Every structure is written in C-alpha cells, then in structure tokens.
CSV table of C-alpha atoms in Angstrom, one decimal:
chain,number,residue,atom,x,y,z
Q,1,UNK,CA,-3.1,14.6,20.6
Q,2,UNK,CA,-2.8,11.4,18.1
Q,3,UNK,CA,-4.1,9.3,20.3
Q,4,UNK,CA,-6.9,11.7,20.1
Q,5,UNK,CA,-6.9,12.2,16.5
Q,6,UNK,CA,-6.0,8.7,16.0
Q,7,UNK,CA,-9.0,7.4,17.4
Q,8,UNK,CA,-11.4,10.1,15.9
Q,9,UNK,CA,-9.8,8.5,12.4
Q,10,UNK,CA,-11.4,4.8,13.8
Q,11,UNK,CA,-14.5,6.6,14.6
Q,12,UNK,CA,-15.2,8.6,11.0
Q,13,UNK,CA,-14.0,5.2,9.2
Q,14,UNK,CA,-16.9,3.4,11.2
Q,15,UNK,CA,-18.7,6.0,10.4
Q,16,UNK,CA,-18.1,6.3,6.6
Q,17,UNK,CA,-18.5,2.3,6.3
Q,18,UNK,CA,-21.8,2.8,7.9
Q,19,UNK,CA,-22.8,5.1,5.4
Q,20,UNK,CA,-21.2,2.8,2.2
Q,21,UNK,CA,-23.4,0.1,3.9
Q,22,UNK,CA,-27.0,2.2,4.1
Q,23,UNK,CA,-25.8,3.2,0.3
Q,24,UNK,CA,-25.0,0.5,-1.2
Q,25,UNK,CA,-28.4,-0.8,-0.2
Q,26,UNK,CA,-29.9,0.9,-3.3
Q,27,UNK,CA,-27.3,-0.1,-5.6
Q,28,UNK,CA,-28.9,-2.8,-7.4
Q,29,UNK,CA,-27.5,-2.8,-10.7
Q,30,UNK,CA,-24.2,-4.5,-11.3
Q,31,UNK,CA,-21.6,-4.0,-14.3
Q,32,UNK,CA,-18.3,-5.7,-14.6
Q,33,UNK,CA,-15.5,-5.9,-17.0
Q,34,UNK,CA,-12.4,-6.9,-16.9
Q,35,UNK,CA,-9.3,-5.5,-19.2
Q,36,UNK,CA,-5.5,-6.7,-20.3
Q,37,UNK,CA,-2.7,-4.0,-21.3
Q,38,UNK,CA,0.2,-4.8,-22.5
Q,39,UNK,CA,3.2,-2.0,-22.2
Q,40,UNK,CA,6.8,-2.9,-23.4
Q,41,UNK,CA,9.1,-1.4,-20.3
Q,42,UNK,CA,12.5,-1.6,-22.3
Q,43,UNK,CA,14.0,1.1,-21.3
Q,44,UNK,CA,11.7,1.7,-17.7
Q,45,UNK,CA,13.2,2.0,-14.5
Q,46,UNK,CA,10.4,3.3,-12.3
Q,47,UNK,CA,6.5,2.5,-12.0
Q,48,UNK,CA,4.5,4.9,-10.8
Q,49,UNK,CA,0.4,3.3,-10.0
Q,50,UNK,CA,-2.2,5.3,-8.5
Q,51,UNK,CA,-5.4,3.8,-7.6
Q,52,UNK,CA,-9.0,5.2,-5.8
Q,53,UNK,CA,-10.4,2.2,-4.7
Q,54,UNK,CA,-9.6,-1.1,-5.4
Q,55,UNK,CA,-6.7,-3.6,-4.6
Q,56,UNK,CA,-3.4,-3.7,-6.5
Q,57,UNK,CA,-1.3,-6.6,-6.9
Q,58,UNK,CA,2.5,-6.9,-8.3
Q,59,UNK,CA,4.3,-9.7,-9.1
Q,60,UNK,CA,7.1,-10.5,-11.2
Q,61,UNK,CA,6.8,-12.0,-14.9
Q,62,UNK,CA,8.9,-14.1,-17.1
Q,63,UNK,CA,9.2,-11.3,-20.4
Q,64,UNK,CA,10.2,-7.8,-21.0
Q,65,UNK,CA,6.4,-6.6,-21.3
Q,66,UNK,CA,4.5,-5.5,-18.0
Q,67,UNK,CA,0.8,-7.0,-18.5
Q,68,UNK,CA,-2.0,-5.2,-16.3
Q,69,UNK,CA,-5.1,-7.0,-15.8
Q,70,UNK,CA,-8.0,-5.2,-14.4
Q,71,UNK,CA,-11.0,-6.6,-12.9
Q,72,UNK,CA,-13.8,-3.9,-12.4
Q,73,UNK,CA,-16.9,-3.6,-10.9
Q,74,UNK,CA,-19.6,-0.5,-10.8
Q,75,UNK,CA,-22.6,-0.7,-8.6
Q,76,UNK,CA,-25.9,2.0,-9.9
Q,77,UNK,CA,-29.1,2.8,-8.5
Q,78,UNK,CA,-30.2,2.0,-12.3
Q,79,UNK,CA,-28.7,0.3,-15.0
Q,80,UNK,CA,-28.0,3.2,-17.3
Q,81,UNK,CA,-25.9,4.9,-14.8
Q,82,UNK,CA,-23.9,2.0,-14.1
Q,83,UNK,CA,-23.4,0.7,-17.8
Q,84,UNK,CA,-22.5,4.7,-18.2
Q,85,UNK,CA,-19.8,4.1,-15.3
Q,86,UNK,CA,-18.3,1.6,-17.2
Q,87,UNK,CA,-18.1,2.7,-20.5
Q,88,UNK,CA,-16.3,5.9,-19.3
Q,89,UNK,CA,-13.8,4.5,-17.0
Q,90,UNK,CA,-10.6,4.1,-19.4
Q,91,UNK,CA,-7.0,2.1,-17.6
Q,92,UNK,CA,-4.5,4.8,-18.5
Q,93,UNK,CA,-1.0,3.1,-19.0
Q,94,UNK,CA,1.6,5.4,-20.2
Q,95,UNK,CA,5.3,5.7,-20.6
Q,96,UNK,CA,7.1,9.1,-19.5
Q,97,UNK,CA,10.6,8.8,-20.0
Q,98,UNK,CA,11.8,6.2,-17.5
Q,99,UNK,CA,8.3,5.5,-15.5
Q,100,UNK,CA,5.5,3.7,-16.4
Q,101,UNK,CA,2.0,4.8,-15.1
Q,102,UNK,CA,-0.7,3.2,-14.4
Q,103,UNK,CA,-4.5,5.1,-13.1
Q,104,UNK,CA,-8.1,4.7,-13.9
Q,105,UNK,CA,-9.9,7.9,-15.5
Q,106,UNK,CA,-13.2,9.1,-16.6
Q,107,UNK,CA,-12.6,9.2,-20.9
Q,108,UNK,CA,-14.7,12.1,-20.7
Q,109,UNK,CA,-13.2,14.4,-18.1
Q,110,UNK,CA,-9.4,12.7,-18.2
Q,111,UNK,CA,-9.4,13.2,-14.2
Q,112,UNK,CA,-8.8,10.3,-11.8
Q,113,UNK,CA,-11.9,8.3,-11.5
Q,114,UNK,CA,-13.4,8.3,-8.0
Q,115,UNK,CA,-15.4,5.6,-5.8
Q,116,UNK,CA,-18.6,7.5,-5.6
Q,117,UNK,CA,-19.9,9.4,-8.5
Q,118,UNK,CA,-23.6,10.4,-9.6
Q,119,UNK,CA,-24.9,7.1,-7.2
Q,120,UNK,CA,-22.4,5.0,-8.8
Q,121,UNK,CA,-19.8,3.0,-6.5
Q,122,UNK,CA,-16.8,2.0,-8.9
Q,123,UNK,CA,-14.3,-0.7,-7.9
Q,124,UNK,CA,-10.8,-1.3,-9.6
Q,125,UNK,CA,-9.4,-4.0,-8.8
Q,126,UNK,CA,-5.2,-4.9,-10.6
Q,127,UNK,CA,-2.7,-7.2,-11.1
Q,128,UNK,CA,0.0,-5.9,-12.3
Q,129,UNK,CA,2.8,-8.2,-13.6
Q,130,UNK,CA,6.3,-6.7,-14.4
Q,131,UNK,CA,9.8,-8.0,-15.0
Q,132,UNK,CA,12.5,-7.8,-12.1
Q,133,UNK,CA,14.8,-5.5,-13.8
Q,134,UNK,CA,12.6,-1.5,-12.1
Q,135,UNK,CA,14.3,0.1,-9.7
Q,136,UNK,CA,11.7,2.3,-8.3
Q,137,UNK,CA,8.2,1.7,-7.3
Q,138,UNK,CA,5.4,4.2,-6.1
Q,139,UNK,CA,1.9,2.9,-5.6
Q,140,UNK,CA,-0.9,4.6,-3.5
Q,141,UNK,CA,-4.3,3.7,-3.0
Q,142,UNK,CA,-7.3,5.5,-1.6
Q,143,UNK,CA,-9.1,2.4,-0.8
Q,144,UNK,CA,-7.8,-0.8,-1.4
Q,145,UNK,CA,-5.1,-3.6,-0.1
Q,146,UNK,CA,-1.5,-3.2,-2.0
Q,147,UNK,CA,0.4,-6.7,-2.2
Q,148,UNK,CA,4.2,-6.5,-3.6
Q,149,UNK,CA,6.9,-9.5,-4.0
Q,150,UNK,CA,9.7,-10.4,-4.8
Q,151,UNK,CA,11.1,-7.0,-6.4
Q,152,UNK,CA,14.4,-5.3,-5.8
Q,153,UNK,CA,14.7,-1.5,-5.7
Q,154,UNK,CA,13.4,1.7,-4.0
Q,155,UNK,CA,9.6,1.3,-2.4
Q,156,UNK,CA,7.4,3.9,-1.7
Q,157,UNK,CA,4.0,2.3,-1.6
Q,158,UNK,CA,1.1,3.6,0.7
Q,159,UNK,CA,-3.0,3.3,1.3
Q,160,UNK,CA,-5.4,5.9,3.1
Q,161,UNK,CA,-7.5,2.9,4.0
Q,162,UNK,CA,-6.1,-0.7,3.6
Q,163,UNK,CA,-3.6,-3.1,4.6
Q,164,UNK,CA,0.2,-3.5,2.5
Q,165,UNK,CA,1.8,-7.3,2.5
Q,166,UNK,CA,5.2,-6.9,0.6
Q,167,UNK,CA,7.1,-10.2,1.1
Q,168,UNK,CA,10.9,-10.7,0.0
Q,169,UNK,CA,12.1,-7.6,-0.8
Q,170,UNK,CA,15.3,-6.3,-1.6
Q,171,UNK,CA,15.8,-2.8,-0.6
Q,172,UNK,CA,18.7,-0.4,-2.3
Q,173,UNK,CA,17.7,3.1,-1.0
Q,174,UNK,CA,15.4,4.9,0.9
Q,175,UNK,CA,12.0,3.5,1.2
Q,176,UNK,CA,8.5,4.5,2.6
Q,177,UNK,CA,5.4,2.1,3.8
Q,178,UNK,CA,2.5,4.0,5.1
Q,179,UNK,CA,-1.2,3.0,6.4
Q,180,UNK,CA,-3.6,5.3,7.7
Q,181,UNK,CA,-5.9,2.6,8.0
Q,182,UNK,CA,-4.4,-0.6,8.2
Q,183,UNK,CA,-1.7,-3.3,8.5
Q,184,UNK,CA,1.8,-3.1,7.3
Q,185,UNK,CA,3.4,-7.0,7.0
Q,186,UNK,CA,6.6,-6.6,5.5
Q,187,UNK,CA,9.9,-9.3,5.0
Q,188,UNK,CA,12.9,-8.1,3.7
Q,189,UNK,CA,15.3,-10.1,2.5
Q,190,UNK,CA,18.3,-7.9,1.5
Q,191,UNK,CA,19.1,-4.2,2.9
Q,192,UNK,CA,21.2,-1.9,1.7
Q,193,UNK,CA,22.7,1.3,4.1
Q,194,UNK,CA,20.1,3.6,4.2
Q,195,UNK,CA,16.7,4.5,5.9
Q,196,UNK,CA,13.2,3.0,6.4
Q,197,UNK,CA,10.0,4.1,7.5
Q,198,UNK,CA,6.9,2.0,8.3
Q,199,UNK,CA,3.9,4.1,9.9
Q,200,UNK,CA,0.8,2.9,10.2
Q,201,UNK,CA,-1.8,5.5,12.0
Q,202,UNK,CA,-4.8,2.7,12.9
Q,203,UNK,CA,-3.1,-0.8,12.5
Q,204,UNK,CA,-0.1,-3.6,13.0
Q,205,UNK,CA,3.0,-3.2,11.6
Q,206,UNK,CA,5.0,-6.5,11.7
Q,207,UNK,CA,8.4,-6.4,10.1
Q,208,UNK,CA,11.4,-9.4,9.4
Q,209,UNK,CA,14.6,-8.6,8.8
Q,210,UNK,CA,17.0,-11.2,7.0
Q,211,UNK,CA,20.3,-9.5,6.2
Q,212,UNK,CA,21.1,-6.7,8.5
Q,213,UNK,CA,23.5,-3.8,7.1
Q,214,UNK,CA,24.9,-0.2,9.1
Q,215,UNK,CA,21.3,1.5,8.4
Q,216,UNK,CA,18.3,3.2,10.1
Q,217,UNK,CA,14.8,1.5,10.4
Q,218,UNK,CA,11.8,3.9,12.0
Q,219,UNK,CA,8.3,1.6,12.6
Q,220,UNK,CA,5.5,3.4,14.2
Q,221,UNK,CA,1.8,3.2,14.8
Q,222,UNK,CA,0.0,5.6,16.6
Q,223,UNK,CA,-2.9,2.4,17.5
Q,224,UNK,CA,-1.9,-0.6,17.4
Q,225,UNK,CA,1.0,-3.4,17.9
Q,226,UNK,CA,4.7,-3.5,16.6
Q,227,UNK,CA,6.4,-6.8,16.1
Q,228,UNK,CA,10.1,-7.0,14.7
Q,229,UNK,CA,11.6,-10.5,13.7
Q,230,UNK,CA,15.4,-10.1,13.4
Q,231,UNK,CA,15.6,-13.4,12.6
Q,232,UNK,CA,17.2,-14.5,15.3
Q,233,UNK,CA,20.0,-12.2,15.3
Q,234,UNK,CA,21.7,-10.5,18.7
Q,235,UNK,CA,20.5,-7.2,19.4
Q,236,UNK,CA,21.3,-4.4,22.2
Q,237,UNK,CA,18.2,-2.5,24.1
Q,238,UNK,CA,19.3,1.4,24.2
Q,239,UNK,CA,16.3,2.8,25.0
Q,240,UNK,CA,13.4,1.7,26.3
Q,241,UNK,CA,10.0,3.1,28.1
Q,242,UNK,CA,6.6,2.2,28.8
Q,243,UNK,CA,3.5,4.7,30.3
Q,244,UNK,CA,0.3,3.6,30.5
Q,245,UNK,CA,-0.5,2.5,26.8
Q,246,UNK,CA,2.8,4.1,24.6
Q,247,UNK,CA,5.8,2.2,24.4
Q,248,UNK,CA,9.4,3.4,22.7
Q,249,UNK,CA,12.2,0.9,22.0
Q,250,UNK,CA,15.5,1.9,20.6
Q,251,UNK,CA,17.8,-1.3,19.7
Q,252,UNK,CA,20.6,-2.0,17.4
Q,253,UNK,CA,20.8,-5.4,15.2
Q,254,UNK,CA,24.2,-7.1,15.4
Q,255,UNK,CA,25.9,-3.5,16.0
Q,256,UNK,CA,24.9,-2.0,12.5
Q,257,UNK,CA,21.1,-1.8,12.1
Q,258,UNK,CA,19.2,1.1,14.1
Q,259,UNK,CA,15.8,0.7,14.4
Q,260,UNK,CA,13.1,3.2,16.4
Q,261,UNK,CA,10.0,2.0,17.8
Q,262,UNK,CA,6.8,3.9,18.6
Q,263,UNK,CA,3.4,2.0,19.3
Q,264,UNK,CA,1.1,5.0,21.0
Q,265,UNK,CA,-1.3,2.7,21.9
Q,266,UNK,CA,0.2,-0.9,21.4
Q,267,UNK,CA,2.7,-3.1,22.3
Q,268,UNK,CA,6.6,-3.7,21.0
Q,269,UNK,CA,7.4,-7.0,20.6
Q,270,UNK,CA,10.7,-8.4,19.6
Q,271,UNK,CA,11.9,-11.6,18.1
C-alpha cells in the first residue's frame, strides 16, 4: 500500500508540474521585489517560519538582530494582476512571547499567501540570518528547498515538495526532518540522548553522524535510497532483511546509538 501510494504521489507531482508548465506559458508579465526586516530577538528562544513556495535559507549572523531578506517574484497573465500580487503580499515578522515568526500574507485578507491566485504564480524566496543563541526551530514549506547550518537546538523542519540540506548541527532534543517530495542530506555534529526521525516519502535520505550518544535514530523512505555515515565508527547488525525491493536494517553505533532503517523501494547503505 505505500509503495502504491508512494508512487501515485510521483505520478500527481509529474502531473501537477505538467500543468505549472502548460500555465506558466501565459504568464508573461514579471514583478520582482526584494525586502529586508530587521527583528531584535533578545529575549527569543524559538523561530517558527512558514512558507508556500519558495526556498528558505538560515544561517547564523554576527549581532543580536535576525535580518530576513526576501527575494520575490510574481508571474501574471497581465501586468495589473501581477503589479496587484505584489503590492499585496506583506513579509509578516512578529514576536509572540519567546518565538519569532516569519510568513508571507495577502495585506488585504491577512491569510497565508498561496502560489497560484487569480492567474498569478507568486514565488518567495528567504534568507533568513539569526544569531546562534535559539533553541528551537520549526520551518515548513509547501514548495520550496529548506537549507539550515550551523545551529544548535531542537529541529523540526519539513517540505511537501522539496529537498532539506542541514549541515553541522548540534542536536539537544527531539527532532523531526520530513520530505514528501524530496531529499533529506543531513550532518550532525553533536547529539544529545534522545530521538530522531528522517522520512522522506519520494527521495534520498543520506545522514552523518559525528558524536554518537545512548539515543534512537529512525530514517525511512518509502522510494528511494538510505545511506548512513557513522563516520567510521564500529557498529553491530541486529536486524537485517531484504525482499524483492524493501530493505530493513536495525544496527547499533558503538553500543549506544539505535538507529532503524526502512527504504521500501531502495537500498541501505552503510559507511
């Protein structure tokens, strides 16, 4: 049954691209604009980002302040509609209590702004540059690739349809990556005891450990390859099987680290 639905989620995303394609075809007129917030985060712990389409990018800064920099684009079938697309699109960045957040809205409705609207297709594109004091980071996107370094905290950072590169990562609690559509590339650097999950319904998940501690790793993807780097440290095969396309591995890292391996139609390979 997932292989089944996993494939039927290839199928409509060929599908929906084709249709994107024979769209965008009539979208002659081009607006673009980009924008610069700056949010003091003394005080912030979290940052919650929420994005239709468009790629996010988070790095770390040098001051207290978080600075956003959006680059968008909207695509019209006139240039009325798409100068009207891009006067009401507003980057939202607001403190509540410990979190920062950070969306695209219409001005005029206050809802999330979405890709397609009246023959418009809107693109949000952010970098999002924050000091390396947070502790917590949520970021989804509809559409769009999510890139994340060099932060230390909690992770729970996702994308309907795109791929998630987080390099160097410290993690101190329980963390989610998750793909529908897409690869997961992920090097930790630090972990603390907990629990991981990487999932990725229709792509690779490749995953490095450096320091291994007594916790619980799950990596699955229902199509497509798993490879684990433990960075050349000894591990024990507990469990292992292999049908006709699904593999499962069960193996623990230097005694401590579990980790559970599902590729439904892929292969498990281990450095």
């Amino acid at each position: 049954m997932k292989k089944f639905l996993s494939l039927c989620s290839v199928i409509a995303i060929i599908s929906l691209n084709s249709c994107n394609i024979h769209n965008n075809m009539s979208l002659d007129f081009i607006k673009k604009n980009n924008e610069t917030q700056k949010v003091d985060v003394k005080g912030i712990e979290k940052i919650k980002i929420d994005i239709s389409v468009g790629d996010c990018n988070i790095i770390v800064g040098n001051s207290s302040e978080a600075v956003i920099n959006a680059s968008c684009e909207y695509k019209a079938v006139s240039e009325e509609k798409a100068q009207q697309a891009m006067d009401n699109t507003k980057l939202r960045c607001e403190t509540q209590g410990d979190t920062l957040h950070i969306d695209f809205i219409d001005s005029e409705t206050g809802k999330k702004i979405q890709n397609t609207k009246n023959l418009v297709n809107i693109m949000t594109d952010i970098e999002v540059i924050l000091p390396d004091n947070l502790k917590s980071f949520d970021i989804s996107t509809d559409v769009g690739d999510i890139k994340i370094r060099d932060f230390s905290g909690v992770f729970d950072i996702s994308s309907d349809v795109g791929d998630i590169t987080a390099k160097n990562l410290t993690i101190t609690g329980k963390s989610d990556f998750s793909a529908d559509v897409g690869d997961i590339d992920c090097e930790i650097s630090e972990l603390a005891e907990t629990k991981l999950e990487f999932k990725s319904n229709v792509g690779d998940v490749d995953l490095s450990l450096d320091t291994i501690t007594k916790s619980e790793i799950d990596i699955s993807s229902d199509v497509g390859n798993i490879k684990l780097d433990t960075q050349g440290k000894s591990y024990e095969e507990t469990y292992s099987e292999k049908g006709t396309v699904e593999q499962e591995k069960k193996i623990i890292i230097d005694g401590k680290c579990t980790v559970n391996m599902t590729a439904d139609v892929g292969d498990i390979k281990i450095k």
